């Protein structure tokens, strides 16, 4: 595979050899580094996953109450009532679920967990039209993108949870 930047990229996944366009991951890294909130980070990963798969993508993140809520969408991802169970299973068990996986393979959607160090952050929902499983190359690239996003989302969450430093004068400004 010849990447957009002209560099020939290769990686080995298990026994298979696959080519990954590293420039897409580098671009995502830059967008995540400048993201100041979860919505911006979610939008960055949604754009990358949609670009890689040509599918509709919804990045759903866990709210403080534990609900899953859409944080960013790219393309056509109409939610079907049956999709909620696939998303919740993926989020709770931290494993891929849906089309192309061994868990709920008859689903319309493919769900990949967004997790960092055991912390469940959310789920990336992918809807291919026409319905199809992701290729090995697509899956490898999407998993790399999701892992990058998970690390940034956990950092953003920690930054927002930190109390603001007290003013030096101790008074009200």
mmCIF file with all atom_site columns, N, CA and C in Angstrom, residues 63-103:
data_model
loop_
_atom_site.group_PDB
_atom_site.id
_atom_site.type_symbol
_atom_site.label_atom_id
_atom_site.label_alt_id
_atom_site.label_comp_id
_atom_site.label_asym_id
_atom_site.label_entity_id
_atom_site.label_seq_id
_atom_site.pdbx_PDB_ins_code
_atom_site.Cartn_x
_atom_site.Cartn_y
_atom_site.Cartn_z
_atom_site.occupancy
_atom_site.B_iso_or_equiv
_atom_site.pdbx_formal_charge
_atom_site.auth_seq_id
_atom_site.auth_comp_id
_atom_site.auth_asym_id
_atom_site.auth_atom_id
_atom_site.pdbx_PDB_model_num
ATOM 1   N N  . UNK A 1 63  ? -22.088 8.574   29.952 1.00 0.00 ? 63  UNK A N  1
ATOM 2   C CA . UNK A 1 63  ? -22.343 9.792   30.709 1.00 0.00 ? 63  UNK A CA 1
ATOM 3   C C  . UNK A 1 63  ? -21.990 9.533   32.177 1.00 0.00 ? 63  UNK A C  1
ATOM 4   N N  . UNK A 1 64  ? -21.930 10.556  33.002 1.00 0.00 ? 64  UNK A N  1
ATOM 5   C CA . UNK A 1 64  ? -21.656 10.337  34.426 1.00 0.00 ? 64  UNK A CA 1
ATOM 6   C C  . UNK A 1 64  ? -22.657 9.389   35.102 1.00 0.00 ? 64  UNK A C  1
ATOM 7   N N  . UNK A 1 65  ? -23.875 9.290   34.545 1.00 0.00 ? 65  UNK A N  1
ATOM 8   C CA . UNK A 1 65  ? -24.875 8.392   35.128 1.00 0.00 ? 65  UNK A CA 1
ATOM 9   C C  . UNK A 1 65  ? -24.794 6.980   34.555 1.00 0.00 ? 65  UNK A C  1
ATOM 10  N N  . UNK A 1 66  ? -23.842 6.749   33.628 1.00 0.00 ? 66  UNK A N  1
ATOM 11  C CA . UNK A 1 66  ? -23.661 5.423   33.057 1.00 0.00 ? 66  UNK A CA 1
ATOM 12  C C  . UNK A 1 66  ? -24.419 5.158   31.778 1.00 0.00 ? 66  UNK A C  1
ATOM 13  N N  . UNK A 1 67  ? -25.236 6.110   31.348 1.00 0.00 ? 67  UNK A N  1
ATOM 14  C CA . UNK A 1 67  ? -25.966 5.969   30.082 1.00 0.00 ? 67  UNK A CA 1
ATOM 15  C C  . UNK A 1 67  ? -24.987 6.138   28.921 1.00 0.00 ? 67  UNK A C  1
ATOM 16  N N  . UNK A 1 68  ? -25.334 5.599   27.766 1.00 0.00 ? 68  UNK A N  1
ATOM 17  C CA . UNK A 1 68  ? -24.559 5.816   26.558 1.00 0.00 ? 68  UNK A CA 1
ATOM 18  C C  . UNK A 1 68  ? -25.259 6.871   25.717 1.00 0.00 ? 68  UNK A C  1
ATOM 19  N N  . UNK A 1 69  ? -24.519 7.903   25.312 1.00 0.00 ? 69  UNK A N  1
ATOM 20  C CA . UNK A 1 69  ? -25.099 8.997   24.534 1.00 0.00 ? 69  UNK A CA 1
ATOM 21  C C  . UNK A 1 69  ? -24.184 9.330   23.357 1.00 0.00 ? 69  UNK A C  1
ATOM 22  N N  . UNK A 1 70  ? -24.787 9.624   22.218 1.00 0.00 ? 70  UNK A N  1
ATOM 23  C CA . UNK A 1 70  ? -24.026 9.965   21.027 1.00 0.00 ? 70  UNK A CA 1
ATOM 24  C C  . UNK A 1 70  ? -23.233 11.251  21.267 1.00 0.00 ? 70  UNK A C  1
ATOM 25  N N  . UNK A 1 71  ? -21.919 11.183  20.973 1.00 0.00 ? 71  UNK A N  1
ATOM 26  C CA . UNK A 1 71  ? -21.057 12.354  21.127 1.00 0.00 ? 71  UNK A CA 1
ATOM 27  C C  . UNK A 1 71  ? -20.631 12.912  19.777 1.00 0.00 ? 71  UNK A C  1
ATOM 28  N N  . UNK A 1 72  ? -20.613 12.055  18.743 1.00 0.00 ? 72  UNK A N  1
ATOM 29  C CA . UNK A 1 72  ? -20.241 12.502  17.395 1.00 0.00 ? 72  UNK A CA 1
ATOM 30  C C  . UNK A 1 72  ? -20.703 11.470  16.384 1.00 0.00 ? 72  UNK A C  1
ATOM 31  N N  . UNK A 1 73  ? -21.170 11.972  15.245 1.00 0.00 ? 73  UNK A N  1
ATOM 32  C CA . UNK A 1 73  ? -21.607 11.088  14.158 1.00 0.00 ? 73  UNK A CA 1
ATOM 33  C C  . UNK A 1 73  ? -20.950 11.517  12.871 1.00 0.00 ? 73  UNK A C  1
ATOM 34  N N  . UNK A 1 74  ? -20.761 10.535  12.019 1.00 0.00 ? 74  UNK A N  1
ATOM 35  C CA . UNK A 1 74  ? -20.257 10.805  10.679 1.00 0.00 ? 74  UNK A CA 1
ATOM 36  C C  . UNK A 1 74  ? -20.992 9.871   9.732  1.00 0.00 ? 74  UNK A C  1
ATOM 37  N N  . UNK A 1 75  ? -21.670 10.411  8.761  1.00 0.00 ? 75  UNK A N  1
ATOM 38  C CA . UNK A 1 75  ? -22.412 9.591   7.817  1.00 0.00 ? 75  UNK A CA 1
ATOM 39  C C  . UNK A 1 75  ? -23.752 9.143   8.370  1.00 0.00 ? 75  UNK A C  1
ATOM 40  N N  . UNK A 1 76  ? -24.340 8.164   7.704  1.00 0.00 ? 76  UNK A N  1
ATOM 41  C CA . UNK A 1 76  ? -25.682 7.678   8.028  1.00 0.00 ? 76  UNK A CA 1
ATOM 42  C C  . UNK A 1 76  ? -25.611 6.545   9.047  1.00 0.00 ? 76  UNK A C  1
ATOM 43  N N  . UNK A 1 77  ? -26.071 6.813   10.259 1.00 0.00 ? 77  UNK A N  1
ATOM 44  C CA . UNK A 1 77  ? -26.114 5.797   11.315 1.00 0.00 ? 77  UNK A CA 1
ATOM 45  C C  . UNK A 1 77  ? -27.446 5.932   12.035 1.00 0.00 ? 77  UNK A C  1
ATOM 46  N N  . UNK A 1 78  ? -28.501 5.499   11.368 1.00 0.00 ? 78  UNK A N  1
ATOM 47  C CA . UNK A 1 78  ? -29.820 5.543   12.001 1.00 0.00 ? 78  UNK A CA 1
ATOM 48  C C  . UNK A 1 78  ? -29.884 4.434   13.039 1.00 0.00 ? 78  UNK A C  1
ATOM 49  N N  . UNK A 1 79  ? -30.241 4.799   14.257 1.00 0.00 ? 79  UNK A N  1
ATOM 50  C CA . UNK A 1 79  ? -30.329 3.809   15.327 1.00 0.00 ? 79  UNK A CA 1
ATOM 51  C C  . UNK A 1 79  ? -31.611 3.003   15.189 1.00 0.00 ? 79  UNK A C  1
ATOM 52  N N  . UNK A 1 80  ? -31.472 1.714   15.359 1.00 0.00 ? 80  UNK A N  1
ATOM 53  C CA . UNK A 1 80  ? -32.586 0.768   15.332 1.00 0.00 ? 80  UNK A CA 1
ATOM 54  C C  . UNK A 1 80  ? -32.757 0.288   16.774 1.00 0.00 ? 80  UNK A C  1
ATOM 55  N N  . UNK A 1 81  ? -33.977 -0.001  17.229 1.00 0.00 ? 81  UNK A N  1
ATOM 56  C CA . UNK A 1 81  ? -34.159 -0.459  18.610 1.00 0.00 ? 81  UNK A CA 1
ATOM 57  C C  . UNK A 1 81  ? -33.291 -1.666  18.977 1.00 0.00 ? 81  UNK A C  1
ATOM 58  N N  . UNK A 1 82  ? -33.021 -2.544  18.032 1.00 0.00 ? 82  UNK A N  1
ATOM 59  C CA . UNK A 1 82  ? -32.190 -3.710  18.304 1.00 0.00 ? 82  UNK A CA 1
ATOM 60  C C  . UNK A 1 82  ? -30.720 -3.387  18.500 1.00 0.00 ? 82  UNK A C  1
ATOM 61  N N  . UNK A 1 83  ? -30.292 -2.198  18.061 1.00 0.00 ? 83  UNK A N  1
ATOM 62  C CA . UNK A 1 83  ? -28.889 -1.822  18.169 1.00 0.00 ? 83  UNK A CA 1
ATOM 63  C C  . UNK A 1 83  ? -28.464 -1.539  19.610 1.00 0.00 ? 83  UNK A C  1
ATOM 64  N N  . UNK A 1 84  ? -29.385 -1.090  20.432 1.00 0.00 ? 84  UNK A N  1
ATOM 65  C CA . UNK A 1 84  ? -29.047 -0.705  21.806 1.00 0.00 ? 84  UNK A CA 1
ATOM 66  C C  . UNK A 1 84  ? -28.441 -1.871  22.580 1.00 0.00 ? 84  UNK A C  1
ATOM 67  N N  . UNK A 1 85  ? -29.003 -3.061  22.426 1.00 0.00 ? 85  UNK A N  1
ATOM 68  C CA . UNK A 1 85  ? -28.482 -4.223  23.142 1.00 0.00 ? 85  UNK A CA 1
ATOM 69  C C  . UNK A 1 85  ? -27.057 -4.558  22.739 1.00 0.00 ? 85  UNK A C  1
ATOM 70  N N  . UNK A 1 86  ? -26.737 -4.406  21.458 1.00 0.00 ? 86  UNK A N  1
ATOM 71  C CA . UNK A 1 86  ? -25.388 -4.677  20.966 1.00 0.00 ? 86  UNK A CA 1
ATOM 72  C C  . UNK A 1 86  ? -24.406 -3.668  21.567 1.00 0.00 ? 86  UNK A C  1
ATOM 73  N N  . UNK A 1 87  ? -24.790 -2.389  21.565 1.00 0.00 ? 87  UNK A N  1
ATOM 74  C CA . UNK A 1 87  ? -23.929 -1.344  22.130 1.00 0.00 ? 87  UNK A CA 1
ATOM 75  C C  . UNK A 1 87  ? -23.694 -1.560  23.617 1.00 0.00 ? 87  UNK A C  1
ATOM 76  N N  . UNK A 1 88  ? -24.758 -1.845  24.351 1.00 0.00 ? 88  UNK A N  1
ATOM 77  C CA . UNK A 1 88  ? -24.640 -2.030  25.801 1.00 0.00 ? 88  UNK A CA 1
ATOM 78  C C  . UNK A 1 88  ? -23.764 -3.245  26.112 1.00 0.00 ? 88  UNK A C  1
ATOM 79  N N  . UNK A 1 89  ? -23.957 -4.338  25.386 1.00 0.00 ? 89  UNK A N  1
ATOM 80  C CA . UNK A 1 89  ? -23.138 -5.529  25.615 1.00 0.00 ? 89  UNK A CA 1
ATOM 81  C C  . UNK A 1 89  ? -21.660 -5.201  25.373 1.00 0.00 ? 89  UNK A C  1
ATOM 82  N N  . UNK A 1 90  ? -21.381 -4.552  24.264 1.00 0.00 ? 90  UNK A N  1
ATOM 83  C CA . UNK A 1 90  ? -20.010 -4.174  23.924 1.00 0.00 ? 90  UNK A CA 1
ATOM 84  C C  . UNK A 1 90  ? -19.400 -3.307  25.017 1.00 0.00 ? 90  UNK A C  1
ATOM 85  N N  . UNK A 1 91  ? -20.152 -2.342  25.487 1.00 0.00 ? 91  UNK A N  1
ATOM 86  C CA . UNK A 1 91  ? -19.665 -1.419  26.518 1.00 0.00 ? 91  UNK A CA 1
ATOM 87  C C  . UNK A 1 91  ? -19.427 -2.146  27.839 1.00 0.00 ? 91  UNK A C  1
ATOM 88  N N  . UNK A 1 92  ? -20.388 -2.947  28.264 1.00 0.00 ? 92  UNK A N  1
ATOM 89  C CA . UNK A 1 92  ? -20.285 -3.609  29.564 1.00 0.00 ? 92  UNK A CA 1
ATOM 90  C C  . UNK A 1 92  ? -19.205 -4.674  29.609 1.00 0.00 ? 92  UNK A C  1
ATOM 91  N N  . UNK A 1 93  ? -19.037 -5.432  28.518 1.00 0.00 ? 93  UNK A N  1
ATOM 92  C CA . UNK A 1 93  ? -18.074 -6.528  28.523 1.00 0.00 ? 93  UNK A CA 1
ATOM 93  C C  . UNK A 1 93  ? -16.737 -6.160  27.890 1.00 0.00 ? 93  UNK A C  1
ATOM 94  N N  . UNK A 1 94  ? -16.662 -4.992  27.278 1.00 0.00 ? 94  UNK A N  1
ATOM 95  C CA . UNK A 1 94  ? -15.397 -4.533  26.713 1.00 0.00 ? 94  UNK A CA 1
ATOM 96  C C  . UNK A 1 94  ? -14.898 -5.370  25.550 1.00 0.00 ? 94  UNK A C  1
ATOM 97  N N  . UNK A 1 95  ? -15.833 -5.950  24.805 1.00 0.00 ? 95  UNK A N  1
ATOM 98  C CA . UNK A 1 95  ? -15.472 -6.799  23.669 1.00 0.00 ? 95  UNK A CA 1
ATOM 99  C C  . UNK A 1 95  ? -16.253 -6.338  22.430 1.00 0.00 ? 95  UNK A C  1
ATOM 100 N N  . UNK A 1 96  ? -15.664 -6.520  21.245 1.00 0.00 ? 96  UNK A N  1
ATOM 101 C CA . UNK A 1 96  ? -16.411 -6.198  20.028 1.00 0.00 ? 96  UNK A CA 1
ATOM 102 C C  . UNK A 1 96  ? -17.684 -7.034  19.948 1.00 0.00 ? 96  UNK A C  1
ATOM 103 N N  . UNK A 1 97  ? -18.704 -6.473  19.338 1.00 0.00 ? 97  UNK A N  1
ATOM 104 C CA . UNK A 1 97  ? -19.970 -7.184  19.177 1.00 0.00 ? 97  UNK A CA 1
ATOM 105 C C  . UNK A 1 97  ? -20.627 -6.722  17.890 1.00 0.00 ? 97  UNK A C  1
ATOM 106 N N  . UNK A 1 98  ? -21.504 -7.582  17.368 1.00 0.00 ? 98  UNK A N  1
ATOM 107 C CA . UNK A 1 98  ? -22.262 -7.231  16.176 1.00 0.00 ? 98  UNK A CA 1
ATOM 108 C C  . UNK A 1 98  ? -21.704 -7.873  14.920 1.00 0.00 ? 98  UNK A C  1
ATOM 109 N N  . UNK A 1 99  ? -22.083 -7.315  13.780 1.00 0.00 ? 99  UNK A N  1
ATOM 110 C CA . UNK A 1 99  ? -21.718 -7.873  12.473 1.00 0.00 ? 99  UNK A CA 1
ATOM 111 C C  . UNK A 1 99  ? -20.206 -8.073  12.377 1.00 0.00 ? 99  UNK A C  1
ATOM 112 N N  . UNK A 1 100 ? -19.830 -9.273  11.939 1.00 0.00 ? 100 UNK A N  1
ATOM 113 C CA . UNK A 1 100 ? -18.416 -9.580  11.742 1.00 0.00 ? 100 UNK A CA 1
ATOM 114 C C  . UNK A 1 100 ? -17.695 -10.067 12.996 1.00 0.00 ? 100 UNK A C  1
ATOM 115 N N  . UNK A 1 101 ? -18.418 -10.177 14.113 1.00 0.00 ? 101 UNK A N  1
ATOM 116 C CA . UNK A 1 101 ? -17.808 -10.664 15.352 1.00 0.00 ? 101 UNK A CA 1
ATOM 117 C C  . UNK A 1 101 ? -18.469 -11.987 15.738 1.00 0.00 ? 101 UNK A C  1
ATOM 118 N N  . UNK A 1 102 ? -17.936 -12.620 16.761 1.00 0.00 ? 102 UNK A N  1
ATOM 119 C CA . UNK A 1 102 ? -18.539 -13.879 17.213 1.00 0.00 ? 102 UNK A CA 1
ATOM 120 C C  . UNK A 1 102 ? -19.674 -13.641 18.210 1.00 0.00 ? 102 UNK A C  1
ATOM 121 N N  . UNK A 1 103 ? -19.856 -12.389 18.636 1.00 0.00 ? 103 UNK A N  1
ATOM 122 C CA . UNK A 1 103 ? -20.937 -12.050 19.563 1.00 0.00 ? 103 UNK A CA 1
ATOM 123 C C  . UNK A 1 103 ? -21.992 -11.234 18.823 1.00 0.00 ? 103 UNK A C  1
#
